[in-house]
Short mmCIF file of C-alpha atoms and ligand atoms in Angstrom, two decimals:
data_model
loop_
_atom_site.label_atom_id
_atom_site.label_comp_id
_atom_site.label_asym_id
_atom_site.label_seq_id
_atom_site.Cartn_x
_atom_site.Cartn_y
_atom_site.Cartn_z
CA MET A 1 74.20 116.54 106.18
CA TYR A 2 78.01 116.47 106.22
CA THR A 3 78.17 119.72 104.24
CA ALA A 4 75.85 121.28 106.81
CA LEU A 5 78.31 120.38 109.59
CA LEU A 6 81.15 122.04 107.71
CA ASP A 7 79.03 125.11 106.95
CA GLU A 8 78.05 125.44 110.58
CA ALA A 9 81.71 125.33 111.66
CA HIS A 10 82.58 127.88 108.99
CA HIS A 11 79.85 130.22 110.24
CA ALA A 12 81.11 129.88 113.80
CA ILE A 13 84.51 131.13 112.62
CA GLU A 14 82.99 133.96 110.57
CA LYS A 15 80.91 135.03 113.53
CA THR A 16 83.92 135.09 115.85
CA LEU A 17 86.25 137.04 113.54
CA PRO A 18 84.90 140.52 114.41
CA GLU A 19 85.38 139.70 118.11
CA ARG A 20 88.99 138.67 117.63
CA SER A 21 91.58 140.95 119.15
CA ASP A 22 94.90 140.96 117.34
CA ASP A 23 97.45 142.12 119.92
CA TYR A 24 99.16 138.73 119.94
CA ARG A 25 98.19 137.73 116.43
CA LEU A 26 101.10 136.26 114.51
CA ALA A 27 102.23 138.00 111.33
CA TYR A 28 103.91 135.16 109.44
CA HIS A 29 103.09 131.98 111.39
CA LEU A 30 100.07 129.86 110.64
CA ALA A 31 97.36 130.14 113.27
CA PRO A 32 93.63 129.43 113.08
CA PRO A 33 91.51 132.39 111.91
CA ALA A 34 89.57 131.90 115.15
CA GLY A 35 89.12 129.08 117.67
CA TRP A 36 91.68 126.52 118.76
CA MET A 37 94.64 124.87 116.94
CA ASN A 38 96.93 122.06 118.02
CA ASP A 39 98.96 119.52 116.01
CA PRO A 40 99.97 119.96 112.37
CA ASN A 41 98.29 117.21 110.32
CA GLY A 42 98.33 115.92 106.76
CA LEU A 43 101.45 117.76 105.58
CA VAL A 44 101.63 117.15 101.87
CA HIS A 45 102.62 118.58 98.50
CA PHE A 46 99.70 118.22 96.09
CA ARG A 47 99.45 119.62 92.55
CA GLY A 48 102.26 122.10 93.04
CA GLU A 49 101.10 123.39 96.43
CA TYR A 50 101.97 122.69 100.03
CA HIS A 51 98.95 121.73 102.13
CA VAL A 52 98.96 121.98 105.90
CA PHE A 53 96.06 120.72 107.98
CA TYR A 54 95.77 121.08 111.73
CA GLN A 55 93.80 119.96 114.75
CA HIS A 56 91.12 122.59 115.08
CA HIS A 57 88.17 123.46 117.30
CA PRO A 58 86.20 126.10 115.41
CA TYR A 59 83.64 126.73 118.16
CA SER A 60 85.91 128.07 120.90
CA PRO A 61 89.57 128.80 121.63
CA GLN A 62 89.64 125.66 123.80
CA TRP A 63 90.31 122.08 122.78
CA GLY A 64 87.05 120.31 121.90
CA PRO A 65 85.72 117.88 119.29
CA MET A 66 88.49 117.99 116.72
CA TYR A 67 88.06 119.21 113.14
CA TRP A 68 90.81 119.52 110.55
CA GLY A 69 91.62 123.13 109.68
CA HIS A 70 93.36 123.65 106.33
CA ALA A 71 95.70 126.08 104.56
CA LYS A 72 97.86 125.93 101.45
CA SER A 73 100.86 127.71 99.99
CA THR A 74 102.97 127.66 96.87
CA ASP A 75 106.08 129.08 98.55
CA LEU A 76 105.96 128.10 102.28
CA VAL A 77 105.64 131.81 103.13
CA HIS A 78 102.27 133.05 101.91
CA TRP A 79 99.36 130.89 103.07
CA GLU A 80 95.75 130.83 102.04
CA HIS A 81 93.21 129.61 104.57
CA LEU A 82 90.84 127.04 103.08
CA PRO A 83 87.50 125.68 104.29
CA ILE A 84 87.62 123.20 107.16
CA ALA A 85 88.53 119.83 105.64
CA LEU A 86 87.16 117.32 108.14
CA ALA A 87 84.35 117.46 110.68
CA PRO A 88 83.63 114.75 113.25
CA GLY A 89 80.21 113.24 113.81
CA ASP A 90 80.00 109.88 112.05
CA PRO A 91 79.88 106.70 114.16
CA TYR A 92 83.60 106.05 113.58
CA ASP A 93 84.79 109.61 114.38
CA ARG A 94 81.87 110.79 116.47
CA ASP A 95 83.87 112.86 118.96
CA GLY A 96 86.85 113.96 116.94
CA CYS A 97 88.98 113.69 113.84
CA PHE A 98 92.32 113.31 115.61
CA SER A 99 95.79 113.69 114.14
CA GLY A 100 96.97 111.98 110.98
CA SER A 101 98.75 112.36 107.69
CA ALA A 102 98.17 112.71 103.93
CA VAL A 103 99.36 111.00 100.76
CA VAL A 104 98.78 111.55 97.07
CA VAL A 105 97.77 108.76 94.67
CA GLU A 106 97.71 109.91 91.08
CA ASP A 107 95.38 112.90 91.22
CA THR A 108 93.72 112.17 94.53
CA LEU A 109 94.66 113.52 97.95
CA TYR A 110 94.04 111.06 100.80
CA LEU A 111 93.82 111.91 104.50
CA ILE A 112 94.38 109.17 107.07
CA TYR A 113 93.34 110.15 110.59
CA THR A 114 92.20 108.77 113.92
CA GLY A 115 88.49 108.65 114.64
CA HIS A 116 87.97 109.34 118.33
CA ILE A 117 84.98 108.22 120.41
CA TRP A 118 84.27 108.83 124.08
CA LEU A 119 82.57 105.75 125.47
CA GLY A 120 81.03 107.61 128.39
CA ASP A 121 78.70 110.51 127.92
CA SER A 122 80.92 113.19 129.36
CA GLY A 123 84.12 113.32 127.34
CA ASN A 124 85.87 111.73 130.30
CA GLU A 125 88.82 109.44 129.64
CA GLU A 126 88.08 107.44 132.80
CA GLN A 127 84.89 106.17 131.16
CA GLY A 128 86.84 104.81 128.23
CA ILE A 129 87.73 105.76 124.69
CA ARG A 130 87.74 104.06 121.32
CA GLN A 131 90.16 105.02 118.56
CA VAL A 132 90.06 103.75 114.97
CA GLN A 133 91.94 104.75 111.82
CA CYS A 134 89.93 106.45 109.07
CA LEU A 135 90.32 107.48 105.45
CA ALA A 136 89.06 110.47 103.47
CA SER A 137 89.85 111.67 99.97
CA SER A 138 89.59 114.68 97.69
CA ASN A 139 90.01 115.32 94.00
CA ASP A 140 90.29 119.09 94.27
CA GLY A 141 92.35 119.36 97.46
CA ILE A 142 89.56 121.33 99.15
CA ASN A 143 86.43 119.18 99.51
CA PHE A 144 86.85 115.81 101.19
CA THR A 145 84.72 112.68 101.22
CA LYS A 146 85.01 110.46 104.27
CA HIS A 147 85.33 106.72 103.65
CA GLY A 148 84.96 105.52 107.24
CA ALA A 149 87.24 103.38 109.38
CA VAL A 150 89.91 101.31 107.63
CA ILE A 151 91.41 99.90 110.83
CA GLU A 152 88.58 99.24 113.23
CA ALA A 153 90.37 97.83 116.23
CA ALA A 154 93.78 97.89 117.86
CA PRO A 155 95.84 94.68 117.52
CA HIS A 156 95.54 93.96 121.24
CA PRO A 157 92.35 94.23 123.34
CA ASP A 158 94.21 96.17 126.04
CA ILE A 159 95.34 98.90 123.67
CA VAL A 160 92.91 101.81 123.76
CA HIS A 161 95.26 104.69 123.00
CA PHE A 162 95.92 103.94 119.34
CA ARG A 163 96.32 106.98 117.16
CA ASP A 164 98.01 109.48 114.85
CA PRO A 165 98.59 107.41 111.68
CA LYS A 166 101.56 108.47 109.59
CA VAL A 167 101.45 106.88 106.14
CA TRP A 168 104.34 106.76 103.69
CA GLN A 169 105.41 104.73 100.69
CA ARG A 170 108.18 102.16 100.89
CA ASP A 171 109.04 99.54 98.25
CA GLY A 172 105.79 100.09 96.38
CA GLN A 173 103.56 99.60 99.44
CA TRP A 174 101.92 101.89 101.95
CA TRP A 175 103.27 101.73 105.47
CA MET A 176 101.53 103.20 108.49
CA ALA A 177 103.08 104.08 111.85
CA LEU A 178 100.80 104.47 114.88
CA GLY A 179 101.45 105.52 118.45
CA ALA A 180 99.94 103.25 121.09
CA ARG A 181 99.91 102.47 124.77
CA LEU A 182 99.76 98.94 126.18
CA GLY A 183 99.26 99.06 129.92
CA ASP A 184 101.73 101.74 130.95
CA ASP A 185 104.20 101.13 128.13
CA PRO A 186 104.41 103.06 124.86
CA GLN A 187 104.52 101.32 121.48
CA LEU A 188 105.22 102.06 117.85
CA LEU A 189 102.89 99.91 115.72
CA LEU A 190 103.21 99.29 111.98
CA TYR A 191 100.66 98.34 109.33
CA ARG A 192 101.02 97.79 105.59
CA SER A 193 98.62 98.18 102.67
CA GLN A 194 98.43 98.04 98.87
CA ASP A 195 95.51 100.39 98.46
CA LEU A 196 95.07 102.49 101.66
CA TYR A 197 91.70 100.76 102.33
CA HIS A 198 92.91 97.33 103.51
CA TRP A 199 95.64 97.16 106.12
CA ASP A 200 97.68 94.25 107.50
CA TYR A 201 99.16 94.48 110.95
CA LEU A 202 102.92 94.06 110.69
CA GLY A 203 103.68 94.18 114.38
CA CYS A 204 105.03 96.29 117.15
CA ALA A 205 108.17 97.91 115.75
CA LEU A 206 109.39 99.19 119.09
CA THR A 207 108.21 99.01 122.70
CA GLY A 208 109.29 101.38 125.41
CA GLN A 209 109.18 101.19 129.15
CA ARG A 210 107.24 103.48 131.42
CA GLU A 211 110.28 104.53 133.52
CA THR A 212 112.60 105.42 130.65
CA ASP A 213 110.38 106.03 127.63
CA GLY A 214 107.13 107.48 128.98
CA TYR A 215 103.68 105.90 128.77
CA MET A 216 102.54 106.96 125.27
CA TRP A 217 104.19 107.95 122.00
CA GLU A 218 101.96 110.43 120.21
CA CYS A 219 102.34 111.57 116.61
CA PRO A 220 104.96 109.14 115.28
CA ASP A 221 106.73 109.85 112.01
CA VAL A 222 109.18 107.46 110.37
CA PHE A 223 111.33 108.64 107.47
CA THR A 224 114.69 108.30 105.78
CA LEU A 225 117.16 111.15 105.89
CA GLN A 226 120.61 111.00 104.34
CA GLY A 227 120.34 107.23 104.12
CA ARG A 228 119.39 106.76 107.78
CA GLU A 229 116.02 106.10 109.37
CA VAL A 230 114.51 108.52 111.83
CA PHE A 231 111.70 107.81 114.27
CA LEU A 232 110.28 111.19 115.30
CA TYR A 233 107.67 111.16 118.06
CA SER A 234 106.07 112.95 120.97
CA PRO A 235 106.44 110.93 124.16
CA GLN A 236 104.21 111.61 127.15
CA GLY A 237 105.33 110.85 130.66
CA LEU A 238 109.10 111.41 130.57
CA GLU A 239 110.59 112.67 133.81
CA PRO A 240 112.98 115.66 133.74
CA ILE A 241 116.66 114.69 133.76
CA GLY A 242 119.20 117.50 134.22
CA TYR A 243 118.38 120.13 131.63
CA GLU A 244 116.25 117.77 129.52
CA HIS A 245 112.50 117.08 129.45
CA TRP A 246 111.37 120.27 131.13
CA ASN A 247 108.12 120.65 129.23
CA ARG A 248 104.84 118.93 130.07
CA PHE A 249 105.44 116.53 127.15
CA GLN A 250 108.46 116.07 124.90
CA ASN A 251 109.15 115.95 121.18
CA GLY A 252 112.20 114.20 119.80
CA TYR A 253 113.70 111.35 117.84
CA ARG A 254 115.76 108.21 117.74
CA LEU A 255 117.79 107.08 114.76
CA GLY A 256 117.73 103.41 113.88
CA ARG A 257 116.95 100.80 111.28
CA LEU A 258 113.54 99.74 110.07
CA ASP A 259 113.72 96.24 108.62
CA GLU A 260 111.45 94.58 106.06
CA THR A 261 109.47 92.71 108.70
CA GLY A 262 108.65 95.93 110.48
CA GLY A 263 111.06 95.95 113.40
CA PHE A 264 112.76 99.20 114.38
CA THR A 265 116.22 98.73 115.91
CA PRO A 266 117.28 101.97 117.56
CA ALA A 267 120.85 103.15 117.12
CA THR A 268 120.57 106.14 119.44
CA ASP A 269 118.77 107.22 122.58
CA PHE A 270 115.89 109.67 122.54
CA HIS A 271 116.90 113.31 122.00
CA GLU A 272 114.64 116.32 122.10
CA ILE A 273 114.45 118.03 118.75
CA ASP A 274 113.79 121.55 120.08
CA HIS A 275 114.63 122.98 123.48
CA GLY A 276 112.12 125.80 123.89
CA HIS A 277 108.93 125.82 125.96
CA ASP A 278 106.49 125.28 123.11
CA PHE A 279 107.19 122.65 120.51
CA TYR A 280 105.13 119.50 120.17
CA ALA A 281 103.61 116.95 117.78
CA ALA A 282 106.08 117.70 114.96
CA GLN A 283 105.43 116.09 111.57
CA THR A 284 107.35 116.12 108.31
CA LEU A 285 106.81 116.04 104.57
CA LEU A 286 109.08 115.25 101.67
CA ALA A 287 109.25 118.29 99.39
CA PRO A 288 109.48 117.74 95.63
CA ASP A 289 113.13 118.86 95.71
CA GLY A 290 113.98 116.13 98.23
CA ARG A 291 114.07 118.30 101.35
CA ARG A 292 112.50 116.91 104.51
CA LEU A 293 110.41 119.77 105.98
CA LEU A 294 109.04 119.86 109.50
CA TRP A 295 106.30 121.76 111.29
CA ALA A 296 105.37 121.50 114.96
CA TRP A 297 102.63 122.86 117.14
CA LEU A 298 104.19 126.01 118.62
CA ASP A 299 102.52 125.46 121.98
CA MET A 300 102.42 122.87 124.72
CA TRP A 301 99.58 121.15 126.52
CA ASN A 302 98.69 122.94 129.77
CA SER A 303 100.75 126.05 128.92
CA PRO A 304 99.21 129.44 129.55
CA MET A 305 97.56 130.62 126.33
CA PRO A 306 96.59 134.27 126.80
CA SER A 307 95.26 134.64 123.26
CA GLN A 308 92.30 132.48 124.32
CA ALA A 309 90.86 135.70 125.71
CA HIS A 310 91.19 137.08 122.16
CA GLN A 311 89.13 134.28 120.51
CA TRP A 312 92.00 132.38 118.94
CA CYS A 313 94.70 130.07 120.19
CA GLY A 314 97.55 127.95 118.89
CA ALA A 315 100.08 128.30 116.08
CA LEU A 316 102.44 126.26 113.97
CA SER A 317 106.20 126.68 114.03
CA LEU A 318 108.01 128.04 111.01
CA PRO A 319 108.69 125.31 108.47
CA ARG A 320 112.16 123.87 108.98
CA GLU A 321 114.57 121.86 106.84
CA LEU A 322 115.91 118.75 108.51
CA PHE A 323 119.43 117.39 108.17
CA LEU A 324 121.69 115.02 110.03
CA GLU A 325 125.07 115.93 111.43
CA GLY A 326 126.49 112.69 112.74
CA ASP A 327 123.77 111.29 115.00
CA GLN A 328 122.17 114.66 115.58
CA LEU A 329 118.96 115.69 113.83
CA ARG A 330 119.18 119.40 113.10
CA MET A 331 116.79 122.04 111.79
CA ARG A 332 117.27 125.21 109.78
CA PRO A 333 114.45 127.62 108.93
CA ALA A 334 113.16 126.80 105.43
CA ARG A 335 115.23 128.82 102.96
CA GLU A 336 112.09 130.35 101.44
CA LEU A 337 111.60 132.36 104.65
CA THR A 338 114.18 134.95 103.54
CA ALA A 339 111.28 136.28 101.42
CA LEU A 340 109.86 137.69 104.67
CA ARG A 341 112.73 140.17 104.91
CA GLN A 342 111.82 143.82 104.44
CA SER A 343 114.20 146.62 105.40
CA GLY A 344 117.48 145.52 106.94
CA GLN A 345 120.20 147.19 108.94
CA ALA A 346 123.58 146.22 110.34
CA LEU A 347 123.56 144.99 113.92
CA THR A 348 126.77 146.46 115.32
CA ILE A 349 127.28 146.22 119.06
CA GLY A 350 130.98 145.47 119.47
CA SER A 351 132.26 145.04 122.98
CA LEU A 352 130.29 145.87 126.13
CA GLU A 353 131.99 146.22 129.52
CA ALA A 354 129.53 145.29 132.28
CA GLN A 355 126.84 147.51 130.83
CA SER A 356 123.65 147.53 128.87
CA GLN A 357 123.09 149.39 125.61
CA VAL A 358 119.80 150.22 123.94
CA LEU A 359 119.98 149.42 120.22
CA ASP A 360 118.53 151.52 117.43
CA ILE A 361 116.54 148.51 116.23
CA ARG A 362 112.99 148.04 117.45
CA GLY A 363 110.18 145.75 116.49
CA ALA A 364 107.90 142.80 117.06
CA LEU A 365 108.50 141.22 113.65
CA LEU A 366 112.22 140.73 113.29
CA GLU A 367 114.89 138.39 112.11
CA LEU A 368 118.25 138.88 113.82
CA GLU A 369 121.45 137.22 112.75
CA PHE A 370 124.59 137.79 114.82
CA GLY A 371 127.22 136.06 116.93
CA LEU A 372 128.50 135.95 120.48
CA GLU A 373 132.33 135.82 120.61
CA LEU A 374 133.43 133.65 123.48
CA THR A 375 137.17 134.19 123.01
CA GLY A 376 138.03 137.38 124.87
CA SER A 377 134.62 137.68 126.54
CA THR A 378 134.85 137.63 130.34
CA ALA A 379 131.22 138.42 131.23
CA GLU A 380 129.31 136.08 133.51
CA ARG A 381 126.56 136.41 130.94
CA PHE A 382 125.93 138.50 127.84
CA GLY A 383 123.39 138.68 125.09
CA LEU A 384 120.24 140.50 123.98
CA ALA A 385 117.07 141.62 125.72
CA LEU A 386 114.20 141.55 123.21
CA ARG A 387 110.65 142.92 123.20
CA CYS A 388 111.63 145.31 126.03
CA SER A 389 109.26 147.86 127.51
CA GLU A 390 110.41 151.14 129.02
CA ASP A 391 108.11 151.01 132.02
CA ARG A 392 106.49 147.57 132.33
CA GLY A 393 109.64 145.59 133.07
CA GLU A 394 109.02 143.31 130.10
CA GLN A 395 111.92 141.64 128.32
CA THR A 396 112.82 138.31 126.76
CA LEU A 397 116.46 137.41 127.27
CA VAL A 398 118.74 135.41 124.97
CA TYR A 399 122.23 135.13 126.42
CA PHE A 400 125.35 133.06 126.97
CA ASP A 401 125.77 131.96 130.58
CA ALA A 402 129.51 131.47 131.05
CA MET A 403 129.24 129.62 134.35
CA ALA A 404 126.79 127.03 133.07
CA ARG A 405 128.28 127.26 129.55
CA ARG A 406 124.83 127.34 128.08
CA LEU A 407 122.86 129.49 125.69
CA VAL A 408 119.76 130.59 127.58
CA LEU A 409 116.25 131.74 126.66
CA ASP A 410 114.62 133.45 129.61
CA ARG A 411 110.92 134.34 129.42
CA GLN A 412 110.44 135.14 133.09
CA HIS A 413 109.34 138.64 132.03
CA SER A 414 107.99 137.97 128.57
CA GLY A 415 104.51 139.34 129.24
CA ALA A 416 101.16 137.79 130.01
CA GLY A 417 101.08 134.44 131.71
CA VAL A 418 104.29 132.76 130.59
CA GLU A 419 107.47 132.09 132.53
CA GLY A 420 110.46 129.77 132.67
CA ILE A 421 113.98 129.37 131.36
CA ARG A 422 115.25 126.94 128.73
CA SER A 423 118.83 126.41 127.57
CA VAL A 424 121.15 124.38 125.35
CA PRO A 425 124.80 123.41 125.91
CA VAL A 426 127.77 125.21 124.41
CA ALA A 427 130.66 122.83 123.75
CA PRO A 428 133.88 123.43 125.72
CA ALA A 429 135.92 123.94 122.56
CA GLN A 430 133.48 126.38 121.00
CA THR A 431 134.79 129.93 120.48
CA ARG A 432 131.69 131.55 119.05
CA ILE A 433 127.91 131.08 119.08
CA ALA A 434 126.03 131.89 115.88
CA LEU A 435 122.43 132.94 116.42
CA ARG A 436 119.48 133.41 114.10
CA ILE A 437 116.35 134.61 115.86
CA PHE A 438 112.81 135.00 114.50
CA LEU A 439 110.45 137.20 116.47
CA ASP A 440 106.75 137.34 115.76
CA ARG A 441 104.14 139.14 117.88
CA SER A 442 103.81 136.26 120.33
CA SER A 443 106.67 133.89 119.50
CA ILE A 444 110.43 133.52 119.43
CA GLU A 445 112.37 130.85 117.53
CA ILE A 446 116.12 130.73 118.07
CA PHE A 447 118.42 128.73 115.79
CA VAL A 448 121.81 128.14 117.37
CA ASP A 449 124.95 127.39 115.34
CA ASP A 450 123.22 126.79 112.02
CA GLY A 451 120.55 124.54 113.47
CA ALA A 452 122.62 122.52 115.93
CA TYR A 453 119.94 123.49 118.44
CA SER A 454 116.72 125.42 118.37
CA LEU A 455 114.60 126.94 121.11
CA SER A 456 110.99 127.78 120.27
CA SER A 457 108.65 129.47 122.69
CA ARG A 458 105.55 131.62 122.90
CA ILE A 459 105.91 135.01 124.54
CA TYR A 460 103.13 137.54 125.15
CA PRO A 461 104.64 141.00 125.58
CA HIS A 462 102.55 144.15 125.32
CA PRO A 463 102.33 145.33 121.67
CA ASP A 464 104.32 148.44 122.63
CA SER A 465 107.22 146.47 124.14
CA LEU A 466 109.43 146.76 121.09
CA GLY A 467 112.88 147.71 122.37
CA ILE A 468 116.11 145.74 122.13
CA SER A 469 119.19 146.10 124.33
CA ALA A 470 122.47 144.31 124.42
CA PHE A 471 123.94 143.55 127.82
CA ALA A 472 127.00 142.13 129.53
CA VAL A 473 127.00 141.31 133.25
CA ASN A 474 130.19 141.19 135.36
CA GLY A 475 132.77 141.56 132.64
CA ARG A 476 133.16 142.02 128.90
CA GLY A 477 130.80 140.64 126.25
CA ILE A 478 131.89 140.72 122.63
CA PHE A 479 129.22 140.68 119.94
CA LYS A 480 130.05 139.73 116.41
CA GLU A 481 128.55 142.03 113.84
CA GLY A 482 125.30 140.87 112.36
CA TYR A 483 122.18 141.98 110.58
CA ALA A 484 118.58 142.70 111.51
CA TRP A 485 115.58 142.61 109.20
CA GLN A 486 112.06 143.85 109.78
CA LEU A 487 109.79 141.03 108.61
CA ALA A 488 106.60 141.25 106.60
CA ASP A 489 103.24 141.36 108.33
CA LEU A 490 101.41 138.77 106.26
CA LYS A 491 98.47 138.71 108.71
CA LEU A 492 98.23 134.94 108.46
C1 FRU B 501 98.86 115.36 120.31
C2 FRU B 501 97.47 114.79 120.36
C3 FRU B 501 97.35 113.59 119.44
C4 FRU B 501 95.88 113.55 119.13
C5 FRU B 501 95.53 115.02 119.07
C6 FRU B 501 94.15 115.34 119.56
O1 FRU B 501 98.95 116.69 120.71
O2 FRU B 501 97.13 114.46 121.69
O3 FRU B 501 97.85 112.38 119.98
O4 FRU B 501 95.59 112.90 117.94
O5 FRU B 501 96.49 115.70 119.87
O6 FRU B 501 93.83 116.67 119.33
#
């Protein structure tokens, strides 16, 4: 019966593949073969391989009853798609296998996820929902057996939003973090277990307030980095303040201290972890070499998703290495990603005086590494125009805005559907901005000053919009010499 459900989903994907159009298809980012993808789930290293699961709707490129899609890799670069790992349909996960995490015990891989049930008959939240925490396991890392609900009810009768279990080991026990909503306030709840099957409620580790913290914290992750504790989460309901919180929902962190009794005492405010248009539901894993790696959903709820017309939708960010610099959580692209580099060439622009210059580098799959010299530059703004067309007016701009003193990503003309500007601050004392940019067919990820900031967004230029120009407006812009690599088309 359960196998039949998985087979049916697999056939739906197989049937859709010939209809898929690949104009926006990503070359080296994980995306579903067909259908819909949202959050990364169950990030884990198991028997020498990285496993990434994801929220998946195999039957259409729209969100629907959630399955867990699955892929694995030995090197974080080349990924193999595997059969769908979880299908909903049992009484405890009737309407969806929502987000969750994975752990390894001896030779068994466990998945811990939220079983979602619509109480009405229409998939309408107004009619009520029920969320429980469920367990599944596998001995081969491919075929999973569901064990049902292991936490059947929220600790308070008024909590209905109660999801996204993140399980980790601490002092020889299993700890679980859950996001919840009590009334209009968000909560971080903690449970503890010896065996993954029986869980004790430890308490509410942290409560937020609607006005300042949003109404729900989705996808919590709690981990130690460089001796400090990080609470990473995806708050819903934050209002924009200045340049912050411009997306529909946010993704960020607070540093703090998690004590033995399960209280989290924050030491910092909430800070967004990425500043692009499309970055949500990030989760981490601890790699065998001690690195803390992160993936996020490289999209945002309610964003335009033009690839839906092409029978697929959603992608994961590049894997990133996390580190702390003071109180700031920073991200660098995983070092393995240099394996994507094919032919390279110097990126030599020099100084531009109020002009634009077409470069001899073109492409949709590129890594660019270069700098913007602020000392001696007088331009109001200067930077690069990427994925430019000759006649369609398409371009994606990455530039320094001297008046605002910010590094800007502008996708007002980045092709189908998308729009908007995002930016990060440039410190008054800073004399240079170092940039590392990854372009894929429908994405851009910008790492600023060795990971001090990142901006990650989807763009949907025409496949022929491949040009790059450098520009300086109203004055001189000085570019520090860099390098450009064409990247491999892995057809993930
Ligand atoms: C976050 C989220 C999770 C939930 C999942 C459902 O994007 O809303 O809270 O488990 O997506 O697909």
